Short mmCIF file of C-alpha atoms in Angstrom, two decimals:
data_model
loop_
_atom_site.label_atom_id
_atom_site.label_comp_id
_atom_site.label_asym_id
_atom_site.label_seq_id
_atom_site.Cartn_x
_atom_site.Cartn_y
_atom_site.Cartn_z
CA UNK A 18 -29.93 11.63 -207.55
CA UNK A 19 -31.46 11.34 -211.32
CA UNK A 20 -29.22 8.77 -211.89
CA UNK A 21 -30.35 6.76 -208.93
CA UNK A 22 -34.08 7.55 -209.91
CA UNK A 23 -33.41 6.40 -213.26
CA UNK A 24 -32.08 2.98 -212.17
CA UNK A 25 -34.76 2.30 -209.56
CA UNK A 26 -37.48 3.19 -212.78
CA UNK A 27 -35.76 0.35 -215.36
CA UNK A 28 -35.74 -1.65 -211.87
CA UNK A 29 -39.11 -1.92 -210.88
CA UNK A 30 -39.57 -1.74 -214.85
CA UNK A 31 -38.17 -5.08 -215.28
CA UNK A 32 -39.79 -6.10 -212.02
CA UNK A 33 -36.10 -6.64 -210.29
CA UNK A 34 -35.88 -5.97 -206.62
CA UNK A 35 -33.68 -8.79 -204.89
CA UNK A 36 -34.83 -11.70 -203.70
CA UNK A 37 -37.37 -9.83 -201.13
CA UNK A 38 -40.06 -10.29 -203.84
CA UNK A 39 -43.41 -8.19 -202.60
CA UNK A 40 -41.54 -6.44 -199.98
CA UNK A 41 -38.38 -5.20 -202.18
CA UNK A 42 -40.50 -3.91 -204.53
CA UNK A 43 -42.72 -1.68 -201.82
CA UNK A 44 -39.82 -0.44 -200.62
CA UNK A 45 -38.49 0.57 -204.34
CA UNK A 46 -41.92 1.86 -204.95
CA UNK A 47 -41.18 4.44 -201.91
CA UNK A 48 -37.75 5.75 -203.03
CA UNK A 49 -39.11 6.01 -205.98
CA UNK A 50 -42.11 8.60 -204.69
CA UNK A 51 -39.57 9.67 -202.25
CA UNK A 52 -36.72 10.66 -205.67
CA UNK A 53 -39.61 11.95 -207.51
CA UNK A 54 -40.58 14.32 -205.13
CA UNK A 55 -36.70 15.58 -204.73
CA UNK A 56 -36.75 15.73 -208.33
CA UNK A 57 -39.54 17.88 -208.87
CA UNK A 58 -38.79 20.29 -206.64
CA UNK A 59 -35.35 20.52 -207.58
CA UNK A 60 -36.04 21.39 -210.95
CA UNK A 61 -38.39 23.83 -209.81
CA UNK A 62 -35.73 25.56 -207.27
CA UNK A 63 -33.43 25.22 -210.92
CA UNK A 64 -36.42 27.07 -212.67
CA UNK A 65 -36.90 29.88 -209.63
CA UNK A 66 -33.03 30.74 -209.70
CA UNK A 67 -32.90 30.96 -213.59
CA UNK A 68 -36.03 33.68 -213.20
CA UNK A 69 -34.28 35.41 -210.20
CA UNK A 70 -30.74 35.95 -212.54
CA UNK A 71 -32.82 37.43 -214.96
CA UNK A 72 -34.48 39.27 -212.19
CA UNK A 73 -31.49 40.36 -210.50
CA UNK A 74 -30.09 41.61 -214.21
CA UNK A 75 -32.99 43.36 -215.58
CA UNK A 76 -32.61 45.43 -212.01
CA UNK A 77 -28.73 46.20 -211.97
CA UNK A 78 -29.19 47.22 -215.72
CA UNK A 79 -32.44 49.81 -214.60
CA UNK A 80 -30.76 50.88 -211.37
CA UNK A 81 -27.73 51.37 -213.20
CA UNK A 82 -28.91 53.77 -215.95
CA UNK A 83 -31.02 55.54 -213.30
CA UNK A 84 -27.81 56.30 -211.14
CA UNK A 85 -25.76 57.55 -214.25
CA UNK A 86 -28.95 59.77 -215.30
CA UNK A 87 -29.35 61.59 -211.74
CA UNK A 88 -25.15 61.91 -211.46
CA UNK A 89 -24.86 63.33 -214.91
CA UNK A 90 -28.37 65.41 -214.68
CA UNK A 91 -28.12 66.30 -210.55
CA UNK A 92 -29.78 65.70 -207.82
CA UNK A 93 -33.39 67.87 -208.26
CA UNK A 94 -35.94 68.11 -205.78
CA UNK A 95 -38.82 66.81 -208.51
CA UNK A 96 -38.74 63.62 -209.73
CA UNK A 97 -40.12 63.87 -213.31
CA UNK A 98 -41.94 61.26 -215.67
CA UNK A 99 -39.13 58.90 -216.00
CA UNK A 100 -38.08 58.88 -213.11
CA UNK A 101 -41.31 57.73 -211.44
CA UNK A 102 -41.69 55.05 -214.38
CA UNK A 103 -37.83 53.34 -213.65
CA UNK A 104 -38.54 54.02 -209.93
CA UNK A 105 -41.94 51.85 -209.90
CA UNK A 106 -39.72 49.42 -212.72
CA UNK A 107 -37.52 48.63 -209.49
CA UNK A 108 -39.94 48.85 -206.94
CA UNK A 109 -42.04 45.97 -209.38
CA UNK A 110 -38.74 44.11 -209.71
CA UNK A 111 -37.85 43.75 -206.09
CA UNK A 112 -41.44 42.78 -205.27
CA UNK A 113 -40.81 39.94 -207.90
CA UNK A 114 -38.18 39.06 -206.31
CA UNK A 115 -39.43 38.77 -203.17
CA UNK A 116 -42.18 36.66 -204.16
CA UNK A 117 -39.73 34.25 -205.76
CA UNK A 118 -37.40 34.10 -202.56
CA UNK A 119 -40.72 33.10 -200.45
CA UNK A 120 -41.08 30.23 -203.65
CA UNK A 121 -37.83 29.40 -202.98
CA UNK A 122 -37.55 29.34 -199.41
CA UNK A 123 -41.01 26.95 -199.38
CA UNK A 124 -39.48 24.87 -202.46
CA UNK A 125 -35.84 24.24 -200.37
CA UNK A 126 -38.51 23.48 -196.73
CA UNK A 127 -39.73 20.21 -198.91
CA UNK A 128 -36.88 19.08 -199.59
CA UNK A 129 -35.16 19.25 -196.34
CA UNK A 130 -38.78 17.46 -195.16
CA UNK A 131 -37.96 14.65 -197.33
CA UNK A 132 -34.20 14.34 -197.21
CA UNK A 133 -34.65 14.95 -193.10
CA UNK A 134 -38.21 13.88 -192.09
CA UNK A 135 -39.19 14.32 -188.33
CA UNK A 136 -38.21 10.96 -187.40
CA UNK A 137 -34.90 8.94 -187.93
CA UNK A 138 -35.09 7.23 -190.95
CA UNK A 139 -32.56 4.81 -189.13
CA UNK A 140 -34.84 3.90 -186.88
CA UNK A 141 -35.93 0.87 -188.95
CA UNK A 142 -37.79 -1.26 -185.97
CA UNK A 143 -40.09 2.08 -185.79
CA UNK A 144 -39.02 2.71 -182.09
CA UNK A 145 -41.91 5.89 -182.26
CA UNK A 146 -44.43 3.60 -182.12
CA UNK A 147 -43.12 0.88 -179.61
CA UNK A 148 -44.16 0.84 -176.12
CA UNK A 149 -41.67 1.94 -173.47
CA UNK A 150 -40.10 0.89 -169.97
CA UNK A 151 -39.72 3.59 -168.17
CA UNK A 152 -37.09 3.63 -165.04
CA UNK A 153 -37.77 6.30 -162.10
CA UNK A 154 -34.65 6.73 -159.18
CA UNK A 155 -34.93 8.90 -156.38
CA UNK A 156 -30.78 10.39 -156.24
CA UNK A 157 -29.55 13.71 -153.99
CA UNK A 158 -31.93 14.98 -151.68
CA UNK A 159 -33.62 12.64 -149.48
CA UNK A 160 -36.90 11.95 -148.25
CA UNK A 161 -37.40 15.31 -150.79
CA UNK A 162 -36.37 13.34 -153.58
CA UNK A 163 -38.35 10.34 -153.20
CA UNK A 164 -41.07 12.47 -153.06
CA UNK A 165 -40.56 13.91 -156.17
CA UNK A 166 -40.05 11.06 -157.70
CA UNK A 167 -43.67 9.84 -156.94
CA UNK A 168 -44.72 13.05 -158.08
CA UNK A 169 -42.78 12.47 -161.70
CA UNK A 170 -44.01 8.86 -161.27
CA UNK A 171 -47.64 9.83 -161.04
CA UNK A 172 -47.64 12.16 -163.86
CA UNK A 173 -46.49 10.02 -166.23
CA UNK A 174 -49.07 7.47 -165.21
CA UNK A 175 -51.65 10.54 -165.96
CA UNK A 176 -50.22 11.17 -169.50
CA UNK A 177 -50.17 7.31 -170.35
CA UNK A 178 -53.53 7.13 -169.13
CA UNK A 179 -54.79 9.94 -171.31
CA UNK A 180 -53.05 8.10 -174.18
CA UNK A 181 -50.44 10.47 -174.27
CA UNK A 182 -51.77 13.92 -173.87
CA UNK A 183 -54.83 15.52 -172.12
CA UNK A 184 -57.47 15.29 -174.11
CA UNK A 185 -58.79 16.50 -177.72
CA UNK A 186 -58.99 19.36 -179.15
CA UNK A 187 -57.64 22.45 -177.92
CA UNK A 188 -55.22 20.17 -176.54
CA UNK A 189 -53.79 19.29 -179.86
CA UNK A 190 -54.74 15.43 -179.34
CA UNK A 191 -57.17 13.59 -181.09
CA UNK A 192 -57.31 9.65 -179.41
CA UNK A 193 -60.91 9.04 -179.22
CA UNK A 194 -60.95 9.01 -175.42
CA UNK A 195 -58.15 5.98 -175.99
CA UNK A 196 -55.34 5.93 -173.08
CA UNK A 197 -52.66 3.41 -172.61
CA UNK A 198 -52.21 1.16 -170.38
CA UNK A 199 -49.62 1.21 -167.15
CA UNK A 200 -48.21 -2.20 -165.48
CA UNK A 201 -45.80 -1.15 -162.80
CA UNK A 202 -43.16 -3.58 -162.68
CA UNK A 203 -41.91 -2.67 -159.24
CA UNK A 204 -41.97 0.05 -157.24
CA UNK A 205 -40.44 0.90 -153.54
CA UNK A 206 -42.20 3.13 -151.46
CA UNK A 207 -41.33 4.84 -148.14
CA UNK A 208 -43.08 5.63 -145.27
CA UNK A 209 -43.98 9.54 -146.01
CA UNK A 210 -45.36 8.01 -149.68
CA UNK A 211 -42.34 8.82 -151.61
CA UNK A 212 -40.80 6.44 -154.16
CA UNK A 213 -36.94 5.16 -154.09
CA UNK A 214 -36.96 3.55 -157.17
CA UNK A 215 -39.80 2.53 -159.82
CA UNK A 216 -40.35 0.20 -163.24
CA UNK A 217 -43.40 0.55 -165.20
CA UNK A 218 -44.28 -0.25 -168.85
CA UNK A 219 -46.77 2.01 -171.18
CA UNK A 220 -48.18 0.37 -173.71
CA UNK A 221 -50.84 1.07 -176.35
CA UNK A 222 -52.61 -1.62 -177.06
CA UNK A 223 -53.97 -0.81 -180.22
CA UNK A 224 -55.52 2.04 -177.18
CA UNK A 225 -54.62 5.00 -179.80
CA UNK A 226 -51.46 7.09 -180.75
CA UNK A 227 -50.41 10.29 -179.47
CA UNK A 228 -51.42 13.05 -182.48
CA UNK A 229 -49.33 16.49 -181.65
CA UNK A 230 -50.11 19.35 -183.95
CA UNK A 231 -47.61 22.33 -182.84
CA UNK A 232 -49.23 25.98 -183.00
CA UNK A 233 -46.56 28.30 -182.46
CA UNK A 234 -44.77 28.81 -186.36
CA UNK A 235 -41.76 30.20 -184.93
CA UNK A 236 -40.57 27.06 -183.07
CA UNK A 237 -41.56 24.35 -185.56
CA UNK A 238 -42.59 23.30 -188.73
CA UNK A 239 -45.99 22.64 -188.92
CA UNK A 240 -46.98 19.10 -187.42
CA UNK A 241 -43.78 17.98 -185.68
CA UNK A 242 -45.42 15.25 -184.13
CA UNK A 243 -47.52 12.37 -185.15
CA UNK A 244 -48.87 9.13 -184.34
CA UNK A 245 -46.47 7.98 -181.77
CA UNK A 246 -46.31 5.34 -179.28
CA UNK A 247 -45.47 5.42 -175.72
CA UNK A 248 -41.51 5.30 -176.38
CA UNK A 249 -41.84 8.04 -178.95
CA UNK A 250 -43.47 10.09 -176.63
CA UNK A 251 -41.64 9.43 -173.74
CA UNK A 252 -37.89 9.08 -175.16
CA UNK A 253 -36.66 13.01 -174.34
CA UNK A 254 -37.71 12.37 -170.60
CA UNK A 255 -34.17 10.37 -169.95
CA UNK A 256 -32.20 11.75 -167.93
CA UNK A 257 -31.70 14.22 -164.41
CA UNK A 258 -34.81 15.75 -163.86
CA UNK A 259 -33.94 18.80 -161.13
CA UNK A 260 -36.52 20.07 -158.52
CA UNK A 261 -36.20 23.33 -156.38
CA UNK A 262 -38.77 24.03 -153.66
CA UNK A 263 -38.95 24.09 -149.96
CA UNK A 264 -39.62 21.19 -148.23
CA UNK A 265 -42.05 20.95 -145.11
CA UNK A 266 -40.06 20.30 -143.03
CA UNK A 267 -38.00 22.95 -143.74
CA UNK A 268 -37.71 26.79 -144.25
CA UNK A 269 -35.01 26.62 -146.77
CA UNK A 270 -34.78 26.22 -149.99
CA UNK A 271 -33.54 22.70 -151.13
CA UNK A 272 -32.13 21.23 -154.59
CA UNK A 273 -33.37 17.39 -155.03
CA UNK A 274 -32.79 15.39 -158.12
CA UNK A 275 -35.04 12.24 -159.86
CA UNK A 276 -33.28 10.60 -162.52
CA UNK A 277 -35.07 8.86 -165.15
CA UNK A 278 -34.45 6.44 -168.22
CA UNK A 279 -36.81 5.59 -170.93
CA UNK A 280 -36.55 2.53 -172.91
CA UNK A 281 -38.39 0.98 -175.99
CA UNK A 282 -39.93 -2.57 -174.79
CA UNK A 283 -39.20 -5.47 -176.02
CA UNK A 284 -42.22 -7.57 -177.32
CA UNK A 285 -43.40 -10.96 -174.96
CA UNK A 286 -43.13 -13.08 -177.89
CA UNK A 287 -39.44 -11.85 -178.82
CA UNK A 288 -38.12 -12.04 -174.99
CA UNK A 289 -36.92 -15.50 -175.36
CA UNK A 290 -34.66 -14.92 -178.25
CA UNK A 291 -33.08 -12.06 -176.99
CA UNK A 292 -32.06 -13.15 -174.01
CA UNK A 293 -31.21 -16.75 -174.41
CA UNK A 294 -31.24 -19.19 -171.55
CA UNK A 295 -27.31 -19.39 -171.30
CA UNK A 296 -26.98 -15.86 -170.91
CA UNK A 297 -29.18 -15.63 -167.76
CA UNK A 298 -28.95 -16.54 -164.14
CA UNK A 299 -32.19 -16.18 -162.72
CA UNK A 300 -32.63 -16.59 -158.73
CA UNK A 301 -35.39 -16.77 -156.63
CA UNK A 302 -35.52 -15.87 -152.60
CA UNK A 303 -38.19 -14.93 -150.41
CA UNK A 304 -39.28 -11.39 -150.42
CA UNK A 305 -38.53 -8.83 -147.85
CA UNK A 306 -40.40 -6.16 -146.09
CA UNK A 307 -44.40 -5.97 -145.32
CA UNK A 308 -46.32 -8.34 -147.07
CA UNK A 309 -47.78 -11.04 -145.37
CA UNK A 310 -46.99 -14.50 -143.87
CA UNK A 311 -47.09 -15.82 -147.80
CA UNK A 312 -44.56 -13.21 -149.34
CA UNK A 313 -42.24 -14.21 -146.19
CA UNK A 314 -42.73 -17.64 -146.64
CA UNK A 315 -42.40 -18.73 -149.69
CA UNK A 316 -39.60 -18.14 -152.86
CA UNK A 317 -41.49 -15.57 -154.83
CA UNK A 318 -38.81 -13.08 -155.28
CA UNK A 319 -37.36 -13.55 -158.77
CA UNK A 320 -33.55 -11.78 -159.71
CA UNK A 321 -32.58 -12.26 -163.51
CA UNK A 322 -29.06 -11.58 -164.37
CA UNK A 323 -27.68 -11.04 -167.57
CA UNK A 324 -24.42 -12.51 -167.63
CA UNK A 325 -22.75 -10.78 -170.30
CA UNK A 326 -23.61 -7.05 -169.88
CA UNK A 327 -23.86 -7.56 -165.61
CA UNK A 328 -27.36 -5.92 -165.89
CA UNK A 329 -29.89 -7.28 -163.30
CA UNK A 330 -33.82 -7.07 -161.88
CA UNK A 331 -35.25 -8.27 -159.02
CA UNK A 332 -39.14 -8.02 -158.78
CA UNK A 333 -40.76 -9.33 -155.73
CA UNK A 334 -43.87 -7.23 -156.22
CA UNK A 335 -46.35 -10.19 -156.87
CA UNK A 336 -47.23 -12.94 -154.62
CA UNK A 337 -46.97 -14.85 -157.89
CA UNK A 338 -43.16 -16.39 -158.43
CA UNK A 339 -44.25 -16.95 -162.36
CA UNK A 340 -45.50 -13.12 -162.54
CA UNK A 341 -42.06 -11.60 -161.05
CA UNK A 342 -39.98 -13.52 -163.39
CA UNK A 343 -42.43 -12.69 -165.98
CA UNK A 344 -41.48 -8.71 -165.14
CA UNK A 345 -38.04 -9.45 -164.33
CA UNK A 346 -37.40 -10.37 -167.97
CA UNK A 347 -39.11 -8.08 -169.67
CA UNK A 348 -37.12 -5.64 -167.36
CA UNK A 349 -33.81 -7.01 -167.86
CA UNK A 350 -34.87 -7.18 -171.97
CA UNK A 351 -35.62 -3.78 -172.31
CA UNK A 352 -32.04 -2.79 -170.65
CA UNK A 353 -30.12 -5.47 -172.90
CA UNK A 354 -31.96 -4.64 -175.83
CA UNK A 355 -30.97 -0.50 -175.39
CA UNK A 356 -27.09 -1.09 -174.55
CA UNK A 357 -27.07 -3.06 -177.58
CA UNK A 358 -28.78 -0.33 -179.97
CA UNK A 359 -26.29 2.39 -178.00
CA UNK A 360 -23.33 -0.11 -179.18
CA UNK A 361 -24.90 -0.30 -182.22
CA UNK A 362 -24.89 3.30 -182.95
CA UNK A 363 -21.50 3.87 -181.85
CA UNK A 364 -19.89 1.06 -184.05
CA UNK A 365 -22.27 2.27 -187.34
CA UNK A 366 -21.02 6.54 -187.17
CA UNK A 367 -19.93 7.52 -183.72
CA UNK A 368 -22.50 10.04 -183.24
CA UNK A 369 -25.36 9.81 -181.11
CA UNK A 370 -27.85 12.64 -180.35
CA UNK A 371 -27.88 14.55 -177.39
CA UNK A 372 -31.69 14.14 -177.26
CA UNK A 373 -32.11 10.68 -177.68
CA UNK A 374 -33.46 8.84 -174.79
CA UNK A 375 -30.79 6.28 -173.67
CA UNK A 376 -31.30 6.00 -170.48
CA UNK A 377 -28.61 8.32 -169.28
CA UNK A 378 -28.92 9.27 -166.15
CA UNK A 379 -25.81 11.73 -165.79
CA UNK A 380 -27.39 14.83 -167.71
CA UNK A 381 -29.22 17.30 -166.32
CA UNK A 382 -32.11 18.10 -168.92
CA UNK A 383 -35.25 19.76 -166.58
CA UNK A 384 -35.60 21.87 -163.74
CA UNK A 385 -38.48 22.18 -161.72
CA UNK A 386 -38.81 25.60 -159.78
CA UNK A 387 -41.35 25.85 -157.60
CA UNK A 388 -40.69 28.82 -156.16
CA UNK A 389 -40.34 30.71 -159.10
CA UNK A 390 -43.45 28.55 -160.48
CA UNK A 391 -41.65 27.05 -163.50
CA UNK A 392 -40.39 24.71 -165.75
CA UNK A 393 -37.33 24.75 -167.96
CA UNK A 394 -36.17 22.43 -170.02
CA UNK A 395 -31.95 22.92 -170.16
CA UNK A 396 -31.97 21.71 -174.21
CA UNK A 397 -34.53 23.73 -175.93
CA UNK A 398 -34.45 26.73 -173.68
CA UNK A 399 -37.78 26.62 -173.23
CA UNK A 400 -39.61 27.57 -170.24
CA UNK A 401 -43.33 26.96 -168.59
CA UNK A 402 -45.24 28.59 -166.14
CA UNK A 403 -47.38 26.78 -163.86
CA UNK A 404 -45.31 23.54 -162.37
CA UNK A 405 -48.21 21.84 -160.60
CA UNK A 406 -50.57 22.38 -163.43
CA UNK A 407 -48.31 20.81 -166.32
CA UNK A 408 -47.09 18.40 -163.74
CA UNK A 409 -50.21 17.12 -162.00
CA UNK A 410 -52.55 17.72 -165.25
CA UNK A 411 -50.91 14.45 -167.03
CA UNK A 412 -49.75 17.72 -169.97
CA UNK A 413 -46.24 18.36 -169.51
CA UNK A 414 -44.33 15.65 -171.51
CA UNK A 415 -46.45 16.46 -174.91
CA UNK A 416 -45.30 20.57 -174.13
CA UNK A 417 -41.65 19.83 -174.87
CA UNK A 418 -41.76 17.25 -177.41
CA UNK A 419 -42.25 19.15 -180.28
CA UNK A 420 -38.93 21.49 -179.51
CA UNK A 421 -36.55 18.30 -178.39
CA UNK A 422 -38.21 16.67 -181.97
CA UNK A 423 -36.96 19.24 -184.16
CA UNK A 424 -33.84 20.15 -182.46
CA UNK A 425 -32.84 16.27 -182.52
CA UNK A 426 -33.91 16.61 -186.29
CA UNK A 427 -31.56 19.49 -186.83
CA UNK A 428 -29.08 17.66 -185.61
CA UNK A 429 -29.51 14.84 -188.17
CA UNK A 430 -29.45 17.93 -190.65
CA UNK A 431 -26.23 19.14 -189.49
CA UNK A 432 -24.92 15.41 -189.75
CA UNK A 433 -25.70 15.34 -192.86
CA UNK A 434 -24.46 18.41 -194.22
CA UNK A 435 -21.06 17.78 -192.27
CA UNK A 436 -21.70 20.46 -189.78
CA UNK A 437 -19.78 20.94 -186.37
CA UNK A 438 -22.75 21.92 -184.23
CA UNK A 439 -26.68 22.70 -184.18
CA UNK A 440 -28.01 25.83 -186.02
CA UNK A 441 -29.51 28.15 -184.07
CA UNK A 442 -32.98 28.31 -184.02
CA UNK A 443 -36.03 29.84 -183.84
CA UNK A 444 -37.78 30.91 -180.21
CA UNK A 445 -33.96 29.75 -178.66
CA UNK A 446 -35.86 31.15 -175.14
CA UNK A 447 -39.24 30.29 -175.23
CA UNK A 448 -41.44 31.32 -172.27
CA UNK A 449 -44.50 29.51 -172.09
CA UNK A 450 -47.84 31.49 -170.09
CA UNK A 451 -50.88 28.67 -169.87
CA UNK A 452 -51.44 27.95 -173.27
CA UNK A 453 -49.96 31.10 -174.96
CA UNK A 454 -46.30 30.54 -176.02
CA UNK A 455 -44.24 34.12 -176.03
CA UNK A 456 -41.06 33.96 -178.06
CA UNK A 457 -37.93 35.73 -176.55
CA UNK A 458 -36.01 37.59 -179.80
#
């Protein structure tokens, strides 16, 4: 690591950088800050252990020569002069000693903040910011599921609306009274209001960024989360999302399931050149179901296949043939562009998180118990009271992002370090009261 710092010093000395010119040398100029930093507190974690030898000498030597004294001498029942003075000599020792652990402890926290910040240093098109696609299915249970899935559907249009939280303040949000904005791509509805199947996009629009400051010590680090975008927020809601309630029109107890997949979105201006024209087939039909003599008459359905991959949209939402294609590829975009970060990840080291947001559908991650009035989320082992005020009150996403953030950072840690599995961690069964977090130990 000083060797590295020492070469990008004589680089940006002589002004080299590769052929990047402004932009090389910015990004020399951070791994520069980002070695000194290491460096520093490195030497001072060197400079700590040197004091705690000493430390840890000076009190073998005293505790030593106090044992021999009291074998050779006897065990009496008063403790004279010199005894007290060695006795407080120890005491002021491991007090010392203590102080310099807590140094050392903070000292070894920065550095693992710098070598493994919050968010994925890979992540070089800053996916935490982006806006996101998010995919909602109705799967086992019925008219019960569809239901649900409106339900999940209209609370994430309540947290994208409130720009990603609930408000200011207590909240932990500061936006200005920014939201973000929803365009639902397509949506299918059935006749007791449930949803089958839904697209939307959340974007920001320069609307604000989600600001999360954690509160509870014992299950983060401090601010975990900061300035994100819809697809940062978002990203850990991938996957089965379980509900448990009875329905009404039944007196039984009933297990549905919503599945859902979060994707980053892929910019208008960069749709064209990610899906070129030869990889597409793109059909248009009339549109079925209620909608009018035009929708029935006319070819405004639009289905985009992508040839290569076999992934497909069909959007017949508009009475516009230009605006369903429009959706349609930004749809089918958002899908391509995911498989091929997934492949991307797998060819580069193999590993991919069990907390990303990849759209898989197949894990179980949430369960939603109605009955028992709570939430639990099956990664962090963390648990809410209250379902229908964290679900309907546009809060719940922002409640288990800061766990699933640091776990997927640990993770990354573990990587790193050549690790077999997570760490354990702090608060491993968290039960959460309104807004007062209790931590099972």
């Amino acid at each position: 690591m000083k060797a590295r710092h020492d070469v990008v010093m004589e680089m940006l000395r002589d002004g080299a950088g590769g052929g990047g010119g402004d932009r090389d040398h910015s990004t020399l100029g951070r791994e520069l800050s980002s070695l000194s930093s290491i460096s520093s507190a490195c030497d001072g974690v060197r400079e700590l252990h040197v004091e705690r030898k000493s430390l840890m000498e000076l009190l073998d030597e005293t505790g030593g020569d106090y044992c021999r004294e009291r074998t050779v001498d006897g065990v009496g029942d008063v403790v004279d002069d010199s005894d007290a003075g060695t006795l407080d000599m120890i005491e002021e020792i491991e007090r010392e000693l203590s102080i310099l652990d807590g140094r050392s402890s903070i000292l070894a926290g920065k550095i693992r903040d710098i070598l493994v910040p919050t968010f994925d240093p890979t992540d070089v098109a800053n996916l935490t910011t982006a806006d996101a696609v998010i995919d909602i299915r109705a799967g086992t249970g019925g008219d019960e599921a569809c239901l649900f899935a409106a339900e999940i559907l209209a609370s994430y249009e309540a947290i994208a609306k409130a720009g990603g939280g609930g408000g200011g303040g207590d909240d932990g949000y500061d936006l200005g009274g920014k939201s973000w904005e929803v365009e639902v791509l397509s949506v299918s509805r059935t006749d007791l209001g449930g949803v089958k199947e839904a697209s939307l996009v959340v974007s920001s629009r320069g609307g604000g960024s989600g600001i999360i400051v954690e509160d509870d010590p014992s299950t983060t680090s401090g601010h975990v989360l900061q300035r994100l975008g819809p697809y940062g927020f978002f990203q850990y809601e991938s996957g089965v999302h379980r509900v448990q309630r009875v329905p009404v029109n039944s007196p039984k107890l009933q297990t549905s399931a919503v599945s859902v997949a979060v994707l980053p979105s892929v910019d208008d201006s960069d749709i064209s050149s990610a899906l070129p024209e030869s990889e597409l087939r793109i059909d248009v039909m009339r549109a079925s179901g209620a909608g009018g003599q035009h929708v029935n008459t006319t070819e405004s359905a639009v289905r985009v296949t992508h040839l290569p991959t076999g992934i497909v949209a069909c959007i017949q939402d508009e009475r516009s043939q230009h605006k369903n294609k429009a959706k349609a590829l930004k749809l089918v975009a958002a899908r391509v562009h995911q498989r091929r970060k997934e492949q991307e990840l797998r060819d580069r080291s193999g590993l991919r998180s069990s907390l990303m947001g990849g759209g898989d559908r197949s894990e179980r991650i949430r369960t939603y118990n109605f009955a028992q009035d709570r939430i639990t989320d099956h990664r962090c082992k963390v648990t809410i009271q209250g379902v229908q005020a964290w679900l309907g009150g546009g809060t719940m996403v922002r409640k288990f992002a800061p766990y699933l953030y640091e776990m997927e950072r640990e993770e990354r840690l573990v990587a790193m370090e050549g690790g077999d599995e997570v760490r354990g961690r702090k608060g491993s069964n968290t039960v959460v009261r309104g807004k007062k977090d209790t931590t099972a130990r």
